Coordinates of C-alpha atoms and ligand atoms in Angstrom, one line a residue:
M1 CA 0.1 0.0 -0.1
F2 CA 1.3 3.5 -1.0
D3 CA 2.3 5.7 1.6
M4 CA 1.1 9.5 1.6
T5 CA 2.9 12.4 2.8
K6 CA 1.8 16.0 3.0
S7 CA 4.5 17.1 0.4
K8 CA 3.0 14.0 -2.0
Y9 CA -0.7 15.1 -1.4
V10 CA 0.2 18.6 -2.3
D11 CA 1.9 17.9 -5.4
Y12 CA -0.4 15.1 -6.6
M13 CA -3.4 17.5 -5.9
E14 CA -1.9 20.0 -8.4
C15 CA -1.7 17.2 -10.8
N16 CA -3.0 13.5 -10.1
N17 CA -0.7 12.2 -12.9
R18 CA 2.4 12.9 -10.8
G19 CA 1.5 10.4 -8.6
W20 CA 0.7 7.7 -11.2
L21 CA 4.5 8.6 -12.7
D22 CA 6.0 8.3 -9.2
K23 CA 4.7 5.1 -9.0
N24 CA 4.9 3.6 -12.8
R25 CA 7.7 5.8 -14.3
R26 CA 9.9 7.1 -11.6
N27 CA 12.9 6.8 -13.8
E28 CA 11.4 9.5 -16.1
K29 CA 11.6 11.9 -13.3
L30 CA 14.2 14.8 -13.7
E31 CA 15.9 14.8 -10.4
E32 CA 16.6 18.2 -9.1
D33 CA 19.5 18.9 -7.0
L34 CA 17.5 20.6 -4.0
S35 CA 20.6 21.8 -2.4
E36 CA 20.5 24.3 -5.5
N37 CA 17.0 25.3 -5.1
A38 CA 16.9 28.7 -3.5
T39 CA 13.2 28.1 -2.4
V40 CA 13.7 24.7 -0.8
Q41 CA 16.7 26.1 0.8
G42 CA 14.9 29.2 2.2
G43 CA 12.3 26.7 3.3
I44 CA 14.6 24.7 5.4
E45 CA 16.2 27.8 6.9
A46 CA 12.9 29.2 7.8
G47 CA 11.6 26.2 9.1
I48 CA 14.7 25.7 11.5
M49 CA 14.4 29.4 12.6
A50 CA 10.7 29.2 13.2
R51 CA 11.1 26.6 15.8
G52 CA 12.0 29.1 18.4
I53 CA 8.9 31.3 17.8
F54 CA 7.1 30.2 21.1
G55 CA 10.3 29.6 23.0
D56 CA 11.5 26.2 24.3
Y57 CA 10.5 23.4 22.0
T58 CA 11.0 19.5 21.8
L59 CA 12.0 18.5 18.6
I60 CA 11.1 15.2 17.1
D61 CA 14.3 13.7 15.1
D62 CA 16.3 10.5 14.3
G63 CA 14.5 7.5 13.7
S64 CA 12.0 5.6 11.4
I65 CA 8.5 6.9 11.0
D66 CA 7.3 4.7 13.7
E67 CA 9.8 5.7 16.0
L68 CA 9.2 9.3 15.3
A69 CA 5.4 8.9 15.7
S70 CA 6.0 7.0 19.3
K71 CA 8.5 10.0 20.3
T72 CA 5.9 12.3 19.4
Q73 CA 3.1 10.5 21.2
L74 CA 5.2 10.4 24.3
A75 CA 5.7 14.1 24.0
I76 CA 2.0 14.5 23.7
N77 CA 1.3 12.2 26.7
N78 CA 4.0 14.5 28.7
H79 CA 2.0 17.7 27.8
T80 CA 4.9 19.2 26.1
S81 CA 3.9 22.7 25.4
V82 CA 5.6 23.1 21.7
I83 CA 6.7 20.0 19.5
C84 CA 8.6 20.3 16.3
E85 CA 8.4 18.1 13.3
A86 CA 5.6 16.1 15.3
T87 CA 5.2 12.9 13.3
F88 CA 1.9 11.1 12.9
K89 CA 0.8 8.2 11.0
Y90 CA -2.9 7.5 10.3
N91 CA -3.3 4.2 8.0
N92 CA -0.8 5.3 5.2
N93 CA -1.1 8.7 5.6
I94 CA 2.1 10.5 7.3
C95 CA 2.5 13.8 8.2
K96 CA 5.1 15.8 10.1
V97 CA 3.9 19.0 11.6
D98 CA 6.4 22.0 11.7
I99 CA 5.3 23.4 15.1
L100 CA 2.5 21.4 17.3
K101 CA 1.4 23.8 20.2
R102 CA -0.3 22.7 23.2
N103 CA -3.0 25.4 24.1
D104 CA -4.0 26.2 27.7
D105 CA -7.2 24.2 27.2
G106 CA -5.3 21.1 26.3
S107 CA -6.2 21.4 22.5
Y108 CA -3.5 21.9 19.7
S109 CA -2.6 24.3 17.1
I110 CA -1.0 23.5 13.7
Y111 CA 1.8 26.1 12.5
E112 CA 3.0 25.2 8.8
V113 CA 6.2 27.0 8.2
K114 CA 6.9 28.2 4.8
G115 CA 9.9 30.2 3.4
V116 CA 8.3 32.4 1.3
T117 CA 7.3 36.2 1.8
N118 CA 4.0 36.0 -0.3
P119 CA 1.8 33.1 0.0
Y120 CA -0.9 34.6 -2.0
T121 CA -1.5 33.9 -5.9
T122 CA -2.3 37.7 -6.4
A123 CA -0.4 41.0 -5.6
S124 CA -3.4 42.2 -3.8
R125 CA -3.0 39.4 -1.3
K126 CA -6.7 38.3 -1.5
T127 CA -6.4 34.7 -2.6
M128 CA -4.1 32.3 -0.5
D129 CA -2.3 29.9 -2.7
R130 CA -4.3 26.7 -2.8
K131 CA -1.4 24.5 -2.0
Y132 CA -0.9 25.8 1.5
I133 CA -4.5 25.2 2.3
D134 CA -4.2 21.6 0.9
D135 CA -0.9 21.2 3.1
I136 CA -2.4 22.2 6.4
A137 CA -5.8 20.6 5.8
Y138 CA -4.1 17.2 5.1
Q139 CA -2.3 17.4 8.4
Y140 CA -5.7 18.3 10.2
Y141 CA -7.1 15.6 8.8
V142 CA -4.5 13.0 10.0
L143 CA -4.4 14.5 13.5
T144 CA -8.2 14.8 13.9
N145 CA -8.3 11.1 12.7
L146 CA -5.9 10.0 15.5
G147 CA -8.1 11.7 18.2
I148 CA -5.8 14.8 18.7
N149 CA -8.1 18.0 19.4
V150 CA -7.0 20.6 16.8
T151 CA -8.6 23.6 17.2
S152 CA -6.7 26.3 15.2
N153 CA -4.4 26.1 12.1
Y154 CA -2.1 28.5 11.0
L155 CA 0.2 29.2 8.2
V156 CA 3.8 30.9 9.3
Y157 CA 5.8 32.8 6.8
L158 CA 8.6 35.3 6.3
N159 CA 7.7 39.2 6.6
N160 CA 9.4 41.2 3.9
E161 CA 9.2 44.1 5.9
Y162 CA 11.3 42.8 8.7
V163 CA 14.8 44.4 9.0
Y164 CA 17.4 42.7 10.7
D165 CA 19.3 44.7 13.2
G166 CA 21.9 42.1 14.3
H167 CA 19.5 40.1 16.6
Y168 CA 16.4 38.2 15.3
D169 CA 13.1 39.1 16.5
L170 CA 11.2 36.0 15.6
N171 CA 7.8 37.7 16.3
N172 CA 8.3 40.3 13.7
L173 CA 10.3 38.1 11.3
F174 CA 7.5 35.9 10.8
I175 CA 3.9 36.6 9.9
I176 CA 1.5 34.2 11.4
E177 CA -1.9 33.9 9.6
N178 CA -4.8 32.1 11.0
L179 CA -6.3 29.6 8.3
T180 CA -8.7 27.8 10.7
N181 CA -11.9 28.8 8.6
A182 CA -10.4 27.9 5.2
I183 CA -9.0 24.4 6.6
L184 CA -12.3 23.7 8.1
L185 CA -14.2 24.3 4.5
E186 CA -11.5 22.3 2.9
F187 CA -11.5 19.0 5.7
P188 CA -14.4 17.5 4.4
N189 CA -12.7 16.8 1.1
V190 CA -9.4 15.5 2.3
E191 CA -10.5 11.7 2.4
S192 CA -12.4 11.7 -1.0
N193 CA -9.3 13.6 -2.4
I194 CA -6.8 10.7 -1.1
E195 CA -9.1 8.1 -2.4
K196 CA -9.1 9.6 -5.9
I197 CA -5.3 9.9 -5.8
N198 CA -5.1 6.5 -4.7
R199 CA -7.4 5.3 -7.6
C200 CA -5.2 7.2 -10.3
I201 CA -2.1 6.0 -8.6
N202 CA -3.1 2.2 -9.1
Q203 CA -4.9 2.5 -12.5
A204 CA -2.9 0.4 -15.1
E205 CA -3.0 2.9 -17.9
E206 CA -1.3 6.3 -17.8
P207 CA -3.9 8.9 -16.9
E208 CA -4.7 11.3 -19.8
I209 CA -2.5 14.2 -19.7
I210 CA -3.9 17.8 -19.4
F211 CA -1.4 20.4 -19.4
A212 CA -1.5 23.5 -16.7
S213 CA 0.7 26.3 -17.2
K214 CA 0.9 26.8 -13.3
T215 CA 2.3 23.1 -12.5
C216 CA 3.5 21.9 -15.8
K217 CA 6.4 24.3 -16.4
E218 CA 8.3 23.1 -13.0
C219 CA 7.2 19.8 -12.9
P220 CA 10.1 17.1 -12.9
Y221 CA 7.8 15.0 -15.2
N222 CA 7.5 17.6 -17.9
K223 CA 9.7 16.1 -20.5
H224 CA 7.7 13.0 -20.3
C225 CA 4.5 14.4 -21.0
Y226 CA 5.7 16.7 -23.5
K227 CA 7.2 13.1 -25.4
V228 CA 3.7 11.2 -24.9
K229 CA 1.8 14.3 -26.2
E230 CA 4.2 14.4 -29.2
V231 CA 5.2 18.0 -28.4
P232 CA 7.9 18.9 -31.2
E233 CA 11.1 20.0 -30.1
K234 CA 11.9 22.4 -32.8
N235 CA 9.4 25.5 -33.1
S236 CA 7.1 24.2 -30.5
V237 CA 4.3 26.6 -29.0
L238 CA 6.4 26.0 -25.5
G239 CA 8.8 28.3 -27.3
L240 CA 6.5 31.3 -27.5
Y241 CA 7.7 34.2 -25.5
K242 CA 5.8 35.4 -22.2
E243 CA 2.4 33.6 -23.6
N244 CA 0.2 32.4 -20.8
K245 CA -1.8 30.3 -23.4
K246 CA 0.9 28.0 -24.5
Y247 CA -0.3 25.0 -22.3
D248 CA -3.9 25.7 -23.5
Y249 CA -2.7 25.6 -27.1
L250 CA -1.2 22.0 -26.2
N251 CA -4.4 20.7 -24.9
Q252 CA -6.1 21.9 -28.0
G253 CA -3.6 20.0 -30.0
I254 CA -1.8 22.9 -31.2
K255 CA 1.6 22.1 -30.9
S256 CA 3.9 23.9 -33.2
F257 CA 4.4 27.4 -35.1
E258 CA 2.8 25.5 -38.1
D259 CA -0.1 24.7 -36.2
L260 CA -0.5 28.2 -34.5
R261 CA -0.8 29.4 -38.4
K262 CA -2.9 27.1 -39.7
N263 CA -5.5 27.9 -36.8
G264 CA -5.0 31.6 -37.6
I265 CA -4.2 32.3 -34.0
K266 CA -3.1 36.1 -33.3
L267 CA 0.1 36.5 -30.9
K268 CA 1.7 39.2 -29.5
P269 CA 4.4 41.2 -32.0
F270 CA 7.4 39.5 -31.0
N271 CA 6.1 36.1 -31.2
Q272 CA 4.2 36.6 -34.5
R273 CA 7.6 38.0 -35.6
M274 CA 9.2 34.9 -34.5
I275 CA 6.8 32.6 -36.3
D276 CA 6.7 34.4 -39.7
S277 CA 10.7 34.7 -39.6
R278 CA 10.9 31.1 -38.9
L279 CA 8.4 29.5 -41.0
D280 CA 9.2 32.2 -44.1
N281 CA 12.9 32.1 -43.4
L282 CA 12.8 35.9 -43.4
P283 CA 16.0 38.2 -43.1
P284 CA 16.4 40.2 -39.9
F285 CA 13.8 42.7 -39.4
I286 CA 14.8 46.5 -38.3
N287 CA 12.6 49.1 -37.5
N288 CA 15.0 51.9 -38.4
N289 CA 12.9 54.9 -37.1
E290 CA 12.1 53.2 -33.7
L291 CA 15.7 52.1 -33.2
R292 CA 17.5 55.3 -34.3
Y293 CA 15.2 57.4 -32.2
F294 CA 15.8 55.0 -29.2
L295 CA 19.8 55.0 -29.7
N296 CA 19.8 58.9 -30.3
S297 CA 18.3 59.2 -26.8
F298 CA 21.2 58.1 -25.2
K299 CA 23.7 60.7 -24.0
Y300 CA 27.4 60.4 -23.7
P301 CA 29.4 59.2 -21.9
L302 CA 27.6 55.9 -22.0
Y303 CA 27.9 53.9 -18.6
F304 CA 27.3 50.0 -19.4
F305 CA 26.1 49.0 -16.2
D306 CA 25.7 45.7 -14.4
F307 CA 25.2 44.6 -10.6
E308 CA 25.6 41.2 -9.2
T309 CA 23.8 40.2 -5.9
Y310 CA 23.1 37.4 -3.5
Q311 CA 19.9 37.1 -1.3
N312 CA 19.3 35.2 2.0
A313 CA 15.6 34.0 3.1
I314 CA 16.7 34.8 6.8
P315 CA 18.8 37.9 6.5
K316 CA 22.2 37.9 7.9
T317 CA 23.3 41.2 6.8
I318 CA 22.6 44.0 8.9
C319 CA 19.7 46.5 7.7
T320 CA 18.5 43.7 5.0
R321 CA 15.1 41.9 4.7
P322 CA 14.2 38.4 3.7
Y323 CA 15.3 37.5 0.1
Q324 CA 16.5 41.2 -0.2
Q325 CA 18.7 41.3 -3.4
I326 CA 22.2 42.5 -2.1
P327 CA 24.6 44.0 -4.5
F328 CA 28.1 42.7 -3.7
Q329 CA 29.6 43.4 -7.4
Y330 CA 29.3 45.6 -10.4
S331 CA 30.9 46.1 -13.7
L332 CA 31.1 49.3 -15.7
H333 CA 32.2 49.8 -19.2
I334 CA 32.2 53.8 -20.0
M335 CA 31.9 54.8 -23.7
H336 CA 33.3 58.5 -24.5
E337 CA 32.0 60.2 -27.4
D338 CA 35.4 59.8 -29.1
G339 CA 34.7 56.3 -29.0
R340 CA 37.4 55.3 -26.1
L341 CA 36.2 52.7 -23.8
E342 CA 37.2 52.3 -20.1
H343 CA 36.4 49.5 -17.7
R344 CA 36.0 50.0 -14.0
E345 CA 34.7 47.2 -11.4
Y346 CA 33.9 46.8 -8.1
L347 CA 33.9 43.4 -6.1
A348 CA 33.3 43.5 -2.3
S349 CA 36.0 42.2 0.2
N350 CA 33.9 42.9 3.1
Y351 CA 31.6 39.9 3.3
N352 CA 29.6 41.0 5.9
E353 CA 28.6 44.3 4.2
P354 CA 29.4 44.7 0.7
R355 CA 27.3 47.6 0.0
L356 CA 28.7 50.7 1.7
D357 CA 32.1 50.8 -0.2
L358 CA 30.2 49.8 -3.4
I359 CA 27.9 52.7 -3.0
I360 CA 30.8 54.9 -2.5
Q361 CA 32.9 53.9 -5.6
M362 CA 29.7 53.5 -7.9
I363 CA 28.8 57.4 -7.3
N364 CA 32.4 58.3 -7.9
D365 CA 32.6 56.0 -11.3
L366 CA 29.1 56.9 -12.7
G367 CA 29.8 60.7 -12.3
N368 CA 26.5 63.1 -12.7
T369 CA 25.9 63.1 -16.4
G370 CA 25.6 60.5 -19.1
S371 CA 23.1 57.8 -19.9
I372 CA 23.4 54.6 -17.6
I373 CA 22.6 51.7 -19.9
A374 CA 21.5 48.3 -18.5
Y375 CA 19.9 45.4 -19.6
N376 CA 16.5 45.0 -18.1
D377 CA 17.1 48.1 -16.0
S378 CA 14.3 47.5 -13.7
F379 CA 16.5 45.3 -11.8
E380 CA 19.5 47.7 -11.5
K381 CA 17.0 50.5 -10.7
S382 CA 15.3 48.6 -8.0
R383 CA 18.7 47.8 -6.3
I384 CA 19.5 51.5 -6.2
K385 CA 16.2 52.4 -4.7
E386 CA 17.1 49.8 -1.7
L387 CA 20.5 51.3 -1.6
A388 CA 19.1 54.8 -0.9
R389 CA 16.6 53.4 1.5
D390 CA 19.1 51.4 3.5
F391 CA 22.1 54.2 3.4
P392 CA 20.1 57.4 3.7
A393 CA 23.4 59.4 3.6
Y394 CA 23.6 58.6 0.2
Y395 CA 20.1 58.8 -0.7
E396 CA 20.1 61.7 -3.2
P397 CA 23.2 60.7 -5.2
L398 CA 21.8 57.3 -5.7
M399 CA 18.3 58.9 -6.5
N400 CA 19.8 61.1 -9.0
M401 CA 21.1 58.1 -11.1
L402 CA 17.4 56.6 -11.9
D403 CA 16.4 59.4 -14.6
R404 CA 19.5 58.5 -16.3
F405 CA 18.8 54.7 -17.1
K406 CA 18.1 53.6 -20.5
D407 CA 17.2 49.6 -20.9
L408 CA 19.1 48.1 -24.0
A409 CA 16.7 45.2 -23.7
E410 CA 13.7 47.3 -25.0
V411 CA 15.5 47.0 -28.5
F412 CA 14.6 43.3 -28.4
E413 CA 11.4 43.4 -26.1
K414 CA 9.6 46.0 -28.4
G415 CA 10.7 44.4 -31.3
Y416 CA 13.0 47.1 -33.0
Y417 CA 15.2 44.4 -34.1
Y418 CA 14.6 40.8 -34.7
Q419 CA 16.3 38.0 -36.3
K420 CA 15.0 34.2 -36.3
E421 CA 17.6 32.8 -33.9
I422 CA 16.4 34.9 -31.2
S423 CA 14.0 33.1 -29.4
R424 CA 14.0 35.0 -25.9
T425 CA 15.1 38.6 -25.3
S426 CA 17.8 37.9 -22.4
I427 CA 21.3 38.9 -23.3
K428 CA 22.6 35.2 -23.2
D429 CA 19.8 34.6 -25.8
V430 CA 20.6 37.6 -27.9
L431 CA 24.3 37.9 -27.6
P432 CA 25.2 34.4 -29.2
S433 CA 22.6 35.3 -31.8
L434 CA 24.3 38.5 -33.2
F435 CA 27.9 37.3 -32.7
P436 CA 27.6 33.4 -33.3
N437 CA 31.6 33.2 -34.0
D438 CA 33.1 35.3 -31.3
P439 CA 34.5 33.2 -28.7
S440 CA 35.3 36.3 -26.5
L441 CA 31.8 36.7 -26.3
D442 CA 30.7 33.1 -25.4
Y443 CA 29.9 32.5 -21.8
H444 CA 30.9 29.1 -22.0
N445 CA 34.5 29.9 -22.2
L446 CA 34.3 31.3 -18.8
D447 CA 35.8 29.6 -15.8
D448 CA 33.5 28.8 -12.7
V449 CA 31.1 31.4 -13.0
H450 CA 28.9 31.5 -16.2
K451 CA 25.3 33.1 -14.8
G452 CA 24.0 35.1 -12.3
D453 CA 23.1 32.3 -9.8
E454 CA 26.5 31.0 -9.9
A455 CA 27.9 34.5 -9.0
S456 CA 26.0 34.8 -6.0
K457 CA 26.8 31.3 -4.8
A458 CA 30.5 32.0 -5.6
F459 CA 30.3 35.2 -3.6
V460 CA 28.6 33.6 -0.4
M461 CA 31.4 30.8 -0.8
L462 CA 34.3 33.2 -0.9
P463 CA 34.9 33.7 3.0
T464 CA 35.1 30.0 3.5
L465 CA 38.0 29.4 1.1
D466 CA 41.8 29.7 1.5
S467 CA 43.5 32.6 0.0
E468 CA 44.8 31.1 -3.3
S469 CA 41.2 29.6 -4.1
A470 CA 39.5 32.7 -3.3
Y471 CA 41.8 34.7 -5.5
K472 CA 40.8 32.2 -8.4
L473 CA 37.2 32.6 -7.6
R474 CA 37.5 36.4 -7.3
S475 CA 39.1 36.5 -10.8
S476 CA 36.2 34.3 -12.3
L477 CA 33.4 36.7 -10.8
L478 CA 35.2 39.7 -12.4
K479 CA 35.6 37.9 -15.7
Y480 CA 31.8 37.0 -15.8
C481 CA 30.5 40.6 -14.8
C482 CA 33.0 42.3 -17.0
L483 CA 31.6 40.3 -20.2
D484 CA 27.9 41.2 -19.0
T485 CA 28.9 44.9 -19.7
F486 CA 31.2 44.1 -22.5
A487 CA 28.5 42.3 -24.5
M488 CA 26.1 45.4 -23.8
V489 CA 28.9 47.6 -25.4
K490 CA 29.1 45.1 -28.4
I491 CA 25.1 45.1 -29.0
Y492 CA 25.0 48.7 -28.7
Q493 CA 27.7 49.1 -31.4
F494 CA 26.0 46.3 -33.4
L495 CA 22.6 48.3 -33.4
K496 CA 24.5 51.6 -34.3
S497 CA 25.9 50.3 -37.2
L498 CA 22.4 49.3 -38.4
V499 CA 21.0 52.9 -38.4
Ligands
SF4_1 S1 3.9 17.9 -16.9 FE1 2.0 18.7 -16.0 S2 0.7 16.9 -17.0 FE2 2.7 16.1 -16.7 S3 2.8 15.2 -14.7 FE3 3.7 17.3 -14.6 S4 2.0 18.6 -13.9 FE4 1.0 16.8 -14.6

């Protein structure tokens, strides 16, 4: 008989097929390295930190599920006030409660901890993400069926307004939201949901695949499902850029660019251009007027600028918040009107507080006039606003930079230039399309650091390394960030040559 856990219940509620695939096609699962997954790591950190919310606690660990369940029962018999990782098994349904708190009247409260700052599905924070309701409702089902009197259910998550001052104030670091009403509403469905999942898991044939954008993109079985549904590798609708309906198209049997055209489906300009260009083998498209107008709005000297950042679920740098992006490095290529190119850069050596020296050098390097050119500039502008907020002594010079920004990605996002090899507008997609034979612009030729998340990890690792390894990794970081801004220079020069 199949053992259900709360994470399986949540996954299978999102898509029953995942249960069937876990049982019958496990070898087709793309195994993720969870140590690389920031959300998973954030959840682990938050879970450990939240244990102390109610003071002293008893942690249930070390042992098989049956041993853990016995230890939990013993803690309950002893009227332990706070039990972390309290483990229960009802029939084949297992659950571990992050925090189980005994109330004054002898009843219990369930606290489920998540390492997220926004558990809602909308920015207006009106609709709680369904998976958190399912998660807690499953726990409530297991505990009540074992005769535990649970009277309230809470979701605990990180407060993105919390500012770390060197000591953790757990009551402010976490938001505790009472979901008891929602859980009581969902509870009557849990048993039939478990039965339905079990029926699906045990059926002989693979269930019909119905794609859903929310779940399939991140699903470890998506390659399997695309193969079963014969989604082509080339010119597939999955290659559409920022198109919410692509999974709906797949469900309607519209799988390729050819199918989209055959069905006369109207798309956003970037996607329409991509389809026409690929299917009709068109030469590059250049909107000369728009491109010239855009490039002429740049003012010399041109500052090609890029930050590297890291973030922590639980803030560790003073005056930062959960998941705040903390700049530790930048690269800057300065192009003067006469064509001269200078390079400047910053890489923090103060690993506890990388921002102050960065601000001072950045204000000096970026001067007061000239356009600051970034690729997707909203990221750089947001970091500068946060630096101004966190370091008020530098508020004015930092905020004065914002109006000088120009976003080079606009050229590709808005379609002033398009060629058929460009399927995304990120710099790492655009660059090899424009310069396919230039090894000096190939990120693959870099050592150790090839993309932003590798840069973040490298920086966090630096203080743990011996001086020789740290020197080598710092050089890799410098080369990587330098390529980001040099790539912008090359793209700019290429575009200039067209108009
Ligand atoms: S790819 Fe989609 S349909 Fe297939 S198992 Fe995953 S979530 Fe379900």
